[in-house]
C-alpha positions as a Python dict, from the first residue, in 0.01 Angstrom:
ca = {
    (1, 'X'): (0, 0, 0),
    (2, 'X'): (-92, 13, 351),
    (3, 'X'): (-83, 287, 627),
    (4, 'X'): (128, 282, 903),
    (5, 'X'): (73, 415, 1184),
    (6, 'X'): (348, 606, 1341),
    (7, 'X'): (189, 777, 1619),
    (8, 'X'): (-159, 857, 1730),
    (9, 'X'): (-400, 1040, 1483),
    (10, 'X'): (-56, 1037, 1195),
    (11, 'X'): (-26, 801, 893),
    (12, 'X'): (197, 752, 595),
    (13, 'X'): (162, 537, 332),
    (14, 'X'): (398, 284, 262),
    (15, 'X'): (458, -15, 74),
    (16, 'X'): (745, -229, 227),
    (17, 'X'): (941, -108, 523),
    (18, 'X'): (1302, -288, 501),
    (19, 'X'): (1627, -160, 755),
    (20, 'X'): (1826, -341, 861),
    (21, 'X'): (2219, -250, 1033),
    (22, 'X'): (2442, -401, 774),
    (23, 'X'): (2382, -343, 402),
    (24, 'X'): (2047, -205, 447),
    (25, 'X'): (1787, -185, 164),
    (26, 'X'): (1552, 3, 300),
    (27, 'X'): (1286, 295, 185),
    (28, 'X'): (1336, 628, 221),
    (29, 'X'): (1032, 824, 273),
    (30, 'X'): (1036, 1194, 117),
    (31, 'X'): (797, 1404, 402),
    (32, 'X'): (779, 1797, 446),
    (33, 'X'): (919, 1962, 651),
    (34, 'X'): (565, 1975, 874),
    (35, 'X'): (503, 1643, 842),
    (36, 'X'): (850, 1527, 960),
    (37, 'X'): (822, 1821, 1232),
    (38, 'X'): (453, 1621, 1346),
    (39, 'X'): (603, 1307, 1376),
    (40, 'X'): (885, 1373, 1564),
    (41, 'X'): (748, 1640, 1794),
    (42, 'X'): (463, 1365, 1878),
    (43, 'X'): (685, 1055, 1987),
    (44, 'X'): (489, 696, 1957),
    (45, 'X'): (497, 463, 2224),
    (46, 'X'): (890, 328, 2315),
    (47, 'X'): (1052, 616, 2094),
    (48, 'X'): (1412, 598, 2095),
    (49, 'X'): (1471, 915, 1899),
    (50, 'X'): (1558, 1066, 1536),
    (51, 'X'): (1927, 1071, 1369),
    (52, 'X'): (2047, 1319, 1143),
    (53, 'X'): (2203, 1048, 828),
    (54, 'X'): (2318, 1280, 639),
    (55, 'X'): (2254, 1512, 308),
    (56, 'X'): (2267, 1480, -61),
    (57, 'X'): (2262, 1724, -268),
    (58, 'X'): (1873, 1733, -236),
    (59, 'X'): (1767, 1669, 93),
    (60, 'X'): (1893, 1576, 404),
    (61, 'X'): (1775, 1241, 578),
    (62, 'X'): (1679, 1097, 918),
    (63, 'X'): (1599, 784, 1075),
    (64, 'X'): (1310, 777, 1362),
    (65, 'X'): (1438, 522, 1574),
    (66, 'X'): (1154, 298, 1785),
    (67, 'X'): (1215, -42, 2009),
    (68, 'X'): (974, -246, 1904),
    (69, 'X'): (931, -198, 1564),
    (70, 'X'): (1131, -142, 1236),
    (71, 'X'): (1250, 250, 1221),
    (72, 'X'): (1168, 460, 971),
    (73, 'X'): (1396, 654, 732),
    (74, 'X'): (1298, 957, 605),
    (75, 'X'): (1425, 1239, 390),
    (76, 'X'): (1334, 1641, 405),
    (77, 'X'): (1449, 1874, 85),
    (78, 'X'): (1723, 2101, 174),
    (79, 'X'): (1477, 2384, 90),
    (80, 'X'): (1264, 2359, 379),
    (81, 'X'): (1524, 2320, 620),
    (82, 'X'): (1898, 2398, 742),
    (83, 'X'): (2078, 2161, 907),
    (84, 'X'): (2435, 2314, 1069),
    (85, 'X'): (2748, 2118, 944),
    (86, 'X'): (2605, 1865, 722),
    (87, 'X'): (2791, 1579, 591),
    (88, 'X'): (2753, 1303, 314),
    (89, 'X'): (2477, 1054, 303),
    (90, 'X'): (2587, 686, 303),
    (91, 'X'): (2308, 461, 313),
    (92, 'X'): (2485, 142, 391),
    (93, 'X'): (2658, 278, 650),
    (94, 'X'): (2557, 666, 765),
    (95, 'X'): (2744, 825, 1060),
    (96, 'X'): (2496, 966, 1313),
    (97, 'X'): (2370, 1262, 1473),
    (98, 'X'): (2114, 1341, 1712),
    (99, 'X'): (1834, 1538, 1495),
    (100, 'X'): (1649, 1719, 1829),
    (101, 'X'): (1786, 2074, 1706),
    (102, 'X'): (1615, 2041, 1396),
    (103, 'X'): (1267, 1980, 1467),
    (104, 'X'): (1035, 2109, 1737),
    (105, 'X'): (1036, 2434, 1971),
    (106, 'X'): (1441, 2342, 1873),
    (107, 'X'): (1450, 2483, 1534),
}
């Protein structure tokens, strides 16, 4: 495994990071509802925003979008937070939502 660095001072651990568009087969990282909050409240350099995928019946997911490297998809149980109208989870091909409301001074 090896740390990546998201934004300044804030690692996760990950083994392979894989997205891609079409027919994805990428990892889903499982984060608290903090640590999720911390990433996306502290934007890295050339942040293009976070998308609301989706929810199981579990947790609800989100991809952190960035321009010059691979974005990250990660997932936050459905007990630490509400998300307004949720719909399914695909994860070959998710519709989209801006995820701003859910995180921040926004929540």
């Amino acid at each position: 495994m090896r740390a990546l660095r998201l934004v300044p001072g804030y690692c996760l651990l990950v083994g392979c990071l894989a997205v891609g568009q079409a027919g994805c087969t990428c990892t889903v990282h499982t984060l608290s509802y903090a640590d999720a909050d911390a990433m996306v409240c502290t934007p890295a350099t050339m942040y293009r925003g976070t998308d609301y995928l989706g929810s199981d019946t579990a947790y609800h997911y989100f991809e952190y979008k960035r321009e010059l490297t691979r974005d990250v998809r990660f997932r936050v149980s459905r007990a630490d937070l509400t998300v307004d109208a949720p719909f399914a989870y695909s994860p070959h091909n998710p519709q989209r939502r801006a995820a701003k409301e859910y995180f921040g001074n926004n929540k």
